[in-house]
XYZ file of C-alpha atoms in Angstrom:
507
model
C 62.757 -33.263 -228.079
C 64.164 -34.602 -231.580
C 62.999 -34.437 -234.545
C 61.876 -38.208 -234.640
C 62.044 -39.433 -231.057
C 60.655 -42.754 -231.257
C 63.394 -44.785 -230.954
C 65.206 -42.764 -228.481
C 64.239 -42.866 -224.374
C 62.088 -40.124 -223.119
C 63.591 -38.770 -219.364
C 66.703 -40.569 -219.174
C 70.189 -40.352 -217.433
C 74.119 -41.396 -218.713
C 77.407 -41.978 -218.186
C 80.308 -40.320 -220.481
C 82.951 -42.453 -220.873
C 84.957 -42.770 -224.282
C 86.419 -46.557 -224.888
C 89.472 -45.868 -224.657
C 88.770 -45.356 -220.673
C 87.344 -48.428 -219.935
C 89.636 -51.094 -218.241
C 90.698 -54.322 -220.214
C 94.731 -55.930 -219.968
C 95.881 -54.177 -223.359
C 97.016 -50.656 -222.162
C 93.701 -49.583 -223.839
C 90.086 -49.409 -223.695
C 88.223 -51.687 -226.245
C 85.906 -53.044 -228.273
C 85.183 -56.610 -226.741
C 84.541 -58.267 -223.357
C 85.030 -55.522 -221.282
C 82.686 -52.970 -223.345
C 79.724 -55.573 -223.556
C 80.420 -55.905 -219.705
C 80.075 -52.228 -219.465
C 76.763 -51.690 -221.461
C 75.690 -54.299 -219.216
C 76.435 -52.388 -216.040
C 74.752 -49.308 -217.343
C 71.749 -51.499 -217.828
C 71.703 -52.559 -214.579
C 72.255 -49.176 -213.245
C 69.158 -48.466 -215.344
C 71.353 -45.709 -217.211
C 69.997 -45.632 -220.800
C 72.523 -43.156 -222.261
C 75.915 -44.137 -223.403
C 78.120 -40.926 -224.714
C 81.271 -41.365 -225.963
C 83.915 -38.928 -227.849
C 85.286 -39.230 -231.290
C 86.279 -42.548 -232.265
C 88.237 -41.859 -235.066
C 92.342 -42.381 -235.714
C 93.532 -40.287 -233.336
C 96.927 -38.072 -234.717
C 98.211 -35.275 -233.407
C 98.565 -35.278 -229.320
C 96.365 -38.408 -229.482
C 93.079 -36.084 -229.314
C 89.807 -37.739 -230.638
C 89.512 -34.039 -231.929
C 91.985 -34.272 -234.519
C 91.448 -37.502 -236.674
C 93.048 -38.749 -239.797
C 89.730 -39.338 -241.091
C 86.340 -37.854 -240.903
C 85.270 -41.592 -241.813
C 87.421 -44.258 -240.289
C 87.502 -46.033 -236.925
C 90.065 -46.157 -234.583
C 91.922 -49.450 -235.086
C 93.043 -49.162 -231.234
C 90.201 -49.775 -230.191
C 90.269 -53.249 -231.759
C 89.775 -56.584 -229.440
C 92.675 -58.528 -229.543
C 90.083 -61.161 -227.773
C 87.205 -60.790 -230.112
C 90.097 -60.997 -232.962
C 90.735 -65.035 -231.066
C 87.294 -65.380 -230.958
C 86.737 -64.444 -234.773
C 89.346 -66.818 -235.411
C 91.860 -64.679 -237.055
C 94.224 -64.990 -233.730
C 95.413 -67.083 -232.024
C 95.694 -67.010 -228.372
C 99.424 -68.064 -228.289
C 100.185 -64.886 -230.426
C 99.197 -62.499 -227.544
C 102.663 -62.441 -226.651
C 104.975 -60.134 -224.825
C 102.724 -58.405 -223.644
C 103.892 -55.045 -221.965
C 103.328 -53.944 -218.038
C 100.757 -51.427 -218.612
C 98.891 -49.279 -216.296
C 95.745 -49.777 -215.325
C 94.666 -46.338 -214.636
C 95.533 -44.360 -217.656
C 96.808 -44.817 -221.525
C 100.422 -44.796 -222.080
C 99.878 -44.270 -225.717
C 103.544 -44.846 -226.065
C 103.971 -48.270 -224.787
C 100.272 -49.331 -226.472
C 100.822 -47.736 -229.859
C 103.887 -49.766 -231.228
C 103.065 -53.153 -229.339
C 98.793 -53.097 -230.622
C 99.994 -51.665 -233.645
C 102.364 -54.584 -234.065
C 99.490 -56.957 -233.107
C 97.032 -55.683 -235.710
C 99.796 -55.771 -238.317
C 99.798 -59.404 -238.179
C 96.240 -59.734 -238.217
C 95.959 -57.717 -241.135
C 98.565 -59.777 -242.822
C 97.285 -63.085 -242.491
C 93.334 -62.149 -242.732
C 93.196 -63.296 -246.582
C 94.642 -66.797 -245.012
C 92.448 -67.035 -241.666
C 89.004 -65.481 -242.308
C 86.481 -67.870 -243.712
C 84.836 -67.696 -246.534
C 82.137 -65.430 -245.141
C 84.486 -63.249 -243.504
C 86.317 -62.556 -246.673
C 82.994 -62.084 -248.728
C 81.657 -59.902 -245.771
C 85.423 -57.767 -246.695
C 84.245 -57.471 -250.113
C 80.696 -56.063 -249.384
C 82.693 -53.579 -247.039
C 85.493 -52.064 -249.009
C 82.703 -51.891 -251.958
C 80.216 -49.957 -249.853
C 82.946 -47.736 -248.248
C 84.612 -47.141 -251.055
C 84.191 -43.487 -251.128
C 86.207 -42.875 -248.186
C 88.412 -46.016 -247.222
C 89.914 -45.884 -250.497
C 91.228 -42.634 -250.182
C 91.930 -43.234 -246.309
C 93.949 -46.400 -246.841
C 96.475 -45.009 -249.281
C 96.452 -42.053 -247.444
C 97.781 -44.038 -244.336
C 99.940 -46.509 -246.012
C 101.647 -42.999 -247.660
C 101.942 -41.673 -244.197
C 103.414 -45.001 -243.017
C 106.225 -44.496 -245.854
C 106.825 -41.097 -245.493
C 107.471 -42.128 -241.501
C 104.156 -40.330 -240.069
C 105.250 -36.586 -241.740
C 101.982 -34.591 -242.408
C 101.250 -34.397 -246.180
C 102.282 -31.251 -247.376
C 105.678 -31.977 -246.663
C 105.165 -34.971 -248.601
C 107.161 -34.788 -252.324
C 105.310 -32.344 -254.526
C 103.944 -35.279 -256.862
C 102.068 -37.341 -253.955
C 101.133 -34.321 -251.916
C 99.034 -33.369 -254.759
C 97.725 -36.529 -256.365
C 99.232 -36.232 -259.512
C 97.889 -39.261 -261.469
C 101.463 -41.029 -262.395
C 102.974 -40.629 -258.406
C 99.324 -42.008 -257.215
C 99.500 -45.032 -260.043
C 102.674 -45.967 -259.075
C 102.594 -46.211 -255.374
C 99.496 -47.368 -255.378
C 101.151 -50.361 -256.862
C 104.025 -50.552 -254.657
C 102.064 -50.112 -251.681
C 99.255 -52.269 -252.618
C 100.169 -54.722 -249.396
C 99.865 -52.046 -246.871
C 96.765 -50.304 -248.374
C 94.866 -53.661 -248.263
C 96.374 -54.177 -244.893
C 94.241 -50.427 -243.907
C 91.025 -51.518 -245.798
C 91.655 -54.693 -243.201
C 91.821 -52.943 -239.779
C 88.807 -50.624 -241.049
C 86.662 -53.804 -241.606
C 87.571 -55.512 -237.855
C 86.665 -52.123 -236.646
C 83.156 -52.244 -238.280
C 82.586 -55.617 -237.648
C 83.441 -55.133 -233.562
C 81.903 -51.719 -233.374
C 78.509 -53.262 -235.062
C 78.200 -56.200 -232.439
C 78.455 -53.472 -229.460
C 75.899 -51.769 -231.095
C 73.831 -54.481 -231.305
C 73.913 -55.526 -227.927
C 73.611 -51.533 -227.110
C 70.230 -52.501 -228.578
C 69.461 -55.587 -226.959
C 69.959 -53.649 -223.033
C 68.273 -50.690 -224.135
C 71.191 -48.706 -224.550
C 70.784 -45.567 -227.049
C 74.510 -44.617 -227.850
C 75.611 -40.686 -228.314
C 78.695 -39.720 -230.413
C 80.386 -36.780 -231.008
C 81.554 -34.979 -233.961
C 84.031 -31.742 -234.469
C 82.872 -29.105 -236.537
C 86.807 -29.147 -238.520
C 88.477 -32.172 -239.430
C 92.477 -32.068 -238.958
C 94.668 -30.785 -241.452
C 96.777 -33.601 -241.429
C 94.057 -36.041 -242.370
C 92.887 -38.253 -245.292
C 89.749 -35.684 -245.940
C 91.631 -32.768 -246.718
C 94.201 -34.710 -248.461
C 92.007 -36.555 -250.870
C 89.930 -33.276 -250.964
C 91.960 -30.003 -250.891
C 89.629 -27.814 -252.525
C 86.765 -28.102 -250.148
C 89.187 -26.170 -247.669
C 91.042 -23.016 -247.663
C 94.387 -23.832 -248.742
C 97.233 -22.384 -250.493
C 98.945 -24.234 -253.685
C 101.454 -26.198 -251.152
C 98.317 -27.395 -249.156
C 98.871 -25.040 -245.817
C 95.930 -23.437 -244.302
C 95.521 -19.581 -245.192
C 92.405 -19.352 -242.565
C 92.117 -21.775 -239.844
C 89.563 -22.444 -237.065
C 89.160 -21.201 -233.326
C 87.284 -19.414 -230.762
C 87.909 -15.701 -229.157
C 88.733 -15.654 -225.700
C 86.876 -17.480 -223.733
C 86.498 -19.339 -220.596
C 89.416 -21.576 -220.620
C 91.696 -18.941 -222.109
C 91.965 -15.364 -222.204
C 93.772 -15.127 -225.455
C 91.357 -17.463 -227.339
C 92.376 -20.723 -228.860
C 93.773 -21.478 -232.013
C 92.841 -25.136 -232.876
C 94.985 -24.962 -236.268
C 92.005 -27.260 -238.067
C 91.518 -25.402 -242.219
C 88.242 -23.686 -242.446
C 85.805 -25.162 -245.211
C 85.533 -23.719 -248.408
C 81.535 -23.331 -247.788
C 80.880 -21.925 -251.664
C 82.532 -24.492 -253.125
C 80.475 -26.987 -251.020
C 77.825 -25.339 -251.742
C 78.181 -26.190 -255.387
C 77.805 -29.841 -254.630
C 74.427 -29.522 -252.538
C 77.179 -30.052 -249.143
C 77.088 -33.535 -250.629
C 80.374 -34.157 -248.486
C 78.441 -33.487 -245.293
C 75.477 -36.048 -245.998
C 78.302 -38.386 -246.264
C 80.208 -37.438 -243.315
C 76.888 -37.304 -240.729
C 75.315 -40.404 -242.593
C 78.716 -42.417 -241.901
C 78.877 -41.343 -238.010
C 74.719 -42.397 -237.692
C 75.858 -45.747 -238.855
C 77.795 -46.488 -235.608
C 75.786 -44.319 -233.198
C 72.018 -42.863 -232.651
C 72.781 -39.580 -231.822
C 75.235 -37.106 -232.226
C 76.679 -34.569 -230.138
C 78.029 -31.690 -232.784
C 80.780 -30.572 -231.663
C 81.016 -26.498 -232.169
C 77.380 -25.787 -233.602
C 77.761 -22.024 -233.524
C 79.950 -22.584 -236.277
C 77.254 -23.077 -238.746
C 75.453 -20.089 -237.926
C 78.999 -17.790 -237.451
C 82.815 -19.198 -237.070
C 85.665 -17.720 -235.640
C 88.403 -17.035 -238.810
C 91.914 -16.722 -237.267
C 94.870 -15.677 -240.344
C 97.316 -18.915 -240.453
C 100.176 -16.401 -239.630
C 98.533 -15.114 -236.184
C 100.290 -16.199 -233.140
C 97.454 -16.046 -231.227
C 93.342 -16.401 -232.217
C 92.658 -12.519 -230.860
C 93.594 -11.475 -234.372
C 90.271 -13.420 -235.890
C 86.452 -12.082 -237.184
C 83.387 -13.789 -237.087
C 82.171 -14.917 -240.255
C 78.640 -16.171 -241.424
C 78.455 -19.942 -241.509
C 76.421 -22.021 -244.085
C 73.298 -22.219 -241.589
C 70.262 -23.098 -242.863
C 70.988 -24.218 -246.639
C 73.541 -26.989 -245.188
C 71.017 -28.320 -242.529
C 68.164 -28.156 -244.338
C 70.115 -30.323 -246.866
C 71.401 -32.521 -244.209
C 67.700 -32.729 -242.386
C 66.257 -33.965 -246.107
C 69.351 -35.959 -247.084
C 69.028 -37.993 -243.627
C 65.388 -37.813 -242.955
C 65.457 -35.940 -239.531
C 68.484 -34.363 -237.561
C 69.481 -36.790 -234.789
C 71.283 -34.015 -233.464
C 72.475 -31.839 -230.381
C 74.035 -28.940 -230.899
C 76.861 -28.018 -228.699
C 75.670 -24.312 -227.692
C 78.227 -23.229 -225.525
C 80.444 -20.097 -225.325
C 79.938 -17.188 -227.380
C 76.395 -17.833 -228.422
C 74.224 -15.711 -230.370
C 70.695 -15.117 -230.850
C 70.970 -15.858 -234.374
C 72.838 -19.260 -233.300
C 69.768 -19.981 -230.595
C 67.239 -19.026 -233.585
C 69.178 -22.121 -235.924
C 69.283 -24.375 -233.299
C 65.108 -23.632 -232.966
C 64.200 -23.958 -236.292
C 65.428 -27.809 -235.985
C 64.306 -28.831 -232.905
C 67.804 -29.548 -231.859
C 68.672 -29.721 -227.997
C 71.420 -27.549 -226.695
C 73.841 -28.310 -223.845
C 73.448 -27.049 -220.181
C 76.635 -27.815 -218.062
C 76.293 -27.144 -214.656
C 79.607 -26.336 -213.508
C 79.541 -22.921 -215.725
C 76.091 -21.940 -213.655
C 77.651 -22.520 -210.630
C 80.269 -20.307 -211.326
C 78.154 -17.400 -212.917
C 75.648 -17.252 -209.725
C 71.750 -17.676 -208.858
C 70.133 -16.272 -211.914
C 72.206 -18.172 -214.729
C 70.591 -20.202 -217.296
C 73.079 -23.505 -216.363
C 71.615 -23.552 -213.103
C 69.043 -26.578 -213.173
C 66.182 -25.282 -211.755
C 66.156 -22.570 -215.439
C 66.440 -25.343 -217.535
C 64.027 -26.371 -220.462
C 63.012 -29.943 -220.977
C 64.325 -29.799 -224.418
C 67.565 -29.365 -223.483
C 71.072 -32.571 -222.356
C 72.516 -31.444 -218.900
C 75.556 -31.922 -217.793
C 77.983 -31.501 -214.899
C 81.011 -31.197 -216.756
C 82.317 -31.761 -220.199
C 85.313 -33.636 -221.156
C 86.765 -30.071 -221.536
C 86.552 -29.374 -217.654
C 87.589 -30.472 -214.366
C 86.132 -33.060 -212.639
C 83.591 -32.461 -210.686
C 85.468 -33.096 -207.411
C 88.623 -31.229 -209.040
C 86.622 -28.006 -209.750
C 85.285 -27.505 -206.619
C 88.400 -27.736 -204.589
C 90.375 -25.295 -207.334
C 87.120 -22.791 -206.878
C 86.964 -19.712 -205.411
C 85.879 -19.547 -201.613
C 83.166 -17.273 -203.173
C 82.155 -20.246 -205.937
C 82.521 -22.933 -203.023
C 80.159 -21.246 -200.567
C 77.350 -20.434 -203.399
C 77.530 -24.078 -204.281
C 77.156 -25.785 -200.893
C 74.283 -23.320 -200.229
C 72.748 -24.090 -204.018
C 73.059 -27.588 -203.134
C 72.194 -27.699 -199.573
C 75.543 -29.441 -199.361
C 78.189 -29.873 -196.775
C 80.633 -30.400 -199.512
C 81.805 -33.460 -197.998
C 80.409 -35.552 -201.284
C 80.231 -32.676 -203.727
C 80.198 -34.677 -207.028
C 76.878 -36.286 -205.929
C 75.242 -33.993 -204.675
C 75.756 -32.070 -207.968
C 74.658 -34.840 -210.051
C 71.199 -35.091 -207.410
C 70.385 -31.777 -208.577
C 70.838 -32.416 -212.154
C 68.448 -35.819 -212.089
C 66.155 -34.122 -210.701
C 66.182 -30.919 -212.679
C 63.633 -30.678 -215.906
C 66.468 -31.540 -218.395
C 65.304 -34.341 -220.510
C 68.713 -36.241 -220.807
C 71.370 -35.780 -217.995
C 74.816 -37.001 -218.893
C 77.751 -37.077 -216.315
C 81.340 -37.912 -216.947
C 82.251 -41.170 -215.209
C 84.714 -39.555 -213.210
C 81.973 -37.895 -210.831
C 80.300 -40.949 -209.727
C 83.438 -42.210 -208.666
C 84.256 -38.627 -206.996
C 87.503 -38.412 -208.557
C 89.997 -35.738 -208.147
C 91.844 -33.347 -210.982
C 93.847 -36.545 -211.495
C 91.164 -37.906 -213.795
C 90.637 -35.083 -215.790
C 90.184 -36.108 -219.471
C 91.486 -32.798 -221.228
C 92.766 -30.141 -220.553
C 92.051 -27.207 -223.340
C 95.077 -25.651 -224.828
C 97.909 -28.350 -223.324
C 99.438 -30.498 -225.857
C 100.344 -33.517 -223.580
C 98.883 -35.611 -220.780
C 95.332 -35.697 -221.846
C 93.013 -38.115 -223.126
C 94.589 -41.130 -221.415
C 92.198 -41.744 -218.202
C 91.178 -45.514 -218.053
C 88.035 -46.295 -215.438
C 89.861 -49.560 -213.237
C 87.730 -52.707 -213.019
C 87.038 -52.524 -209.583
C 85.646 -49.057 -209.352
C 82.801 -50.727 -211.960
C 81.057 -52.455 -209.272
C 77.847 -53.353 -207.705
C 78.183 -50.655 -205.469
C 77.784 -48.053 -207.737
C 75.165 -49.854 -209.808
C 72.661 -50.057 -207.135
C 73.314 -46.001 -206.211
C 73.186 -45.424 -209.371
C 69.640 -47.566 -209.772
C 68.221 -45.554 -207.079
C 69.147 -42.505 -208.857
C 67.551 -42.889 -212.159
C 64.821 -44.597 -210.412
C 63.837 -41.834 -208.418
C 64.189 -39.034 -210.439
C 62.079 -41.131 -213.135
C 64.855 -41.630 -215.245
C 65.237 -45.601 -214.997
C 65.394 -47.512 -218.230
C 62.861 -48.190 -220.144
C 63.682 -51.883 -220.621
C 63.389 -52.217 -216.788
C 59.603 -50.516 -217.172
């Protein structure tokens, strides 16, 4: 299925559920007890697949999608209780802490009062850590150096300039001129440290997950957009990798036609690489970027893939992304540079929408799994290729994205037409839709089937994660504590056990 598959599970099933959904007292989804507590449940529901979404600082409409940094961790998703366990907090200094809900992120209640938190932390880390910790800090900033040097000014700029997006920073500091960048690189030496900091905790929390990931036979799947953000450290630090004018705005930015979630295409509003000029470099940027994300994770979902072979170029000026052309991507000269560079493409390529043959020939010549969801099959009738009983082996199923509805959601907001074909695909009454869609999918050929956490549970439109082309109100589902339960584990169990997808650790 992979290019080297040894240390990934053969016929397996998983849950999608990003961190920032799982349940915890903060407001927020975590790094500590409660995300050891969950890769323990998914071991005991003999699920060996963990995906999650982007885990980087999250700016604009608090989308994974559209980072600061191609490179850094989100420092929300820091422990406060692993901080008091790691000794650099105390216990008393969890104080104040706001009413939160328990069922989704209210990003502006947890932003200012964990931001606060951290701040502290950060502060007096030279003053708690021992002397291991602080050596451990050393080895870190020195082997990151390549990115969190540019990412931590970047951020303590962004924290004086009061969160404004670079280019309208002053002329001398939005383009790096060497006396602005001496000089407040001096004055904000506190707060840049203070970055390099929350980057380390990150690392150091994100690294003992992964190790008991490990331990329960977990293998975890990230995910990775095809653009970074405009307003991020990457195209900040490194303007001439993108196509940008002289003030640092996007001439040609990224998107897709119209498609299925809207008929007049969507503008996402990321820059578009300058491919020839990464070219020149032997995509030397890239090897970094992918190497960095295989640190934390095993595999990785990339986002967009199509984009390599052919990308969507939408003029900075058009309203809408109907005005854009295809272009050729970089294709095979930047993944056979990345396949060398990282011995092997841990990959799978996100193959949906407009796809080509020319983007199902790239995907081929790499061995890289595409995506099946289920939902769009259902939709399209008996003879479509997401219908489970056409797919491949080679291929990661799904029933939804984070993109769609719920399971549960879809169905009721289907046609009657859509409804009927699916309780008669099924053999459903439609009574328990959600699992009877995710019976079919265990027990289709697919070698990894993935479902959103949401469908177990049978939750509504309610739960929906995002929403494509809204600006507010997504990304913020949280999983309560009480819908993780035994319950669940043992259906669950049964499921993977008798579509002979069980964990291997329980073999």
């Amino acid at each position: 299925m992979f290019p080297d598959s040894s240390r990934l599970p053969g016929r397996a099933g998983g849950i999608l559920l990003h961190p920032t959904s799982l349940p915890g007292p903060f407001g927020i989804g975590d790094l500590g007890p409660e995300a050891i507590a969950w890769l323990d449940w998914l071991s005991d529901a003999e699920c060996s697949i963990w995906q999650i979404l982007p885990f980087g600082p999250t700016g604009y409409a608090d989308s994974p999608y559209q980072s600061l940094s191609a490179f850094a961790g989100n420092h929300l998703l820091i422990s406060p209780l692993s901080l008091v366990a790691a000794g650099l907090l105390s216990p008393t200094e969890i104080v104040e802490i706001p009413v939160f809900p328990s069922s989704y992120v209210h990003y502006g209640k947890v932003i200012p009062w964990k931001e606060g938190l951290l701040a502290k932390v950060a502060v007096d880390f030279s003053d708690r850590a021992s002397s291991s910790q602080l050596q451990a800090f050393e080895e870190y900033c020195e082997e990151q150096a390549f990115w969190l040097d540019d990412y931590a000014f970047f951020m303590a700029l962004k924290h004086q300039h009061k969160g404004k997006p670079w280019p309208l920073w002053e002329q001398s500091l939005r383009d790096r001129e060497v006396s602005a960048v001496k000089i407040a690189t001096r004055a904000l030496a506190a707060d840049i440290e203070a970055q390099k900091v929350l980057q380390f905790l990150f690392n150091d929390q994100w690294f003992s997950l992964k190790q008991k990931a490990v331990q329960v036979g977990i293998t975890i799947i990230g995910d990775m957009p095809l653009y970074v953000a405009h307003d991020s450290a990457d195209v900040w630090a490194h303007p001439h990798l993108y196509a940008l004018d002289r003030s640092g705005q996007p001439t040609m930015i990224a998107g897709v036609p119209p498609d299925y979630f809207s008929a007049t295409g969507q503008r996402w509003g990321n820059p578009l690489y300058n491919w020839e000029r990464m070219a020149q470099d032997r995509y030397n940027w890239w090897v970094a970027r992918l190497r960095t994300v295989l640190r934390f994770v095993d595999v990785v979902r990339l986002d967009h893939f199509r984009g390599f072979a052919a990308y969507w170029e939408i003029p900075n000026v058009a309203k809408t992304a109907v005005e854009g052309q295809w272009v050729p991507g970089p294709g095979k000269a930047l993944l056979d540079r990345l396949e060398h560079a990282l011995d092997g493409l841990p990959l799978i390529a996100e193959d949906l929408g407009v796809i080509t043959p020319e983007v199902t020939a790239l995907r081929h010549t790499y061995n890289l799994p595409g995506m099946k969801v289920m939902q769009f099959g259902l939709e399209a009738g008996p003879q479509d290729e997401f219908l489970p009983h056409l797919y491949e082996e080679g291929c990661v199923a799904y029933s939804g994205t984070h993109d769609n509805d719920t399971t549960a959601g879809w169905y009721v907001a289907a046609s009657a037409e859509v409804q009927a074909f699916t309780r008669a695909y099924l053999k459903s009454d439609g009574e328990h839709i959600a699992w009877d869609l995710i019976e079919a999918l265990w027990a289709s050929a697919a070698a990894w089937t993935i479902v959103p956490m949401q469908d177990p549970l049978e939750l509504g439109s309610e739960a929906r994660m995002n929403l494509p082309g809204q600006t507010h109100g997504n990304w913020q589902w949280r999983v309560r504590e009480q819908e993780i339960n035994e319950e669940l584990v043992d259906r669950l169990q049964k499921l993977n056990q008798s579509h002979n997808r069980g964990s291997d650790i329980h073999r």
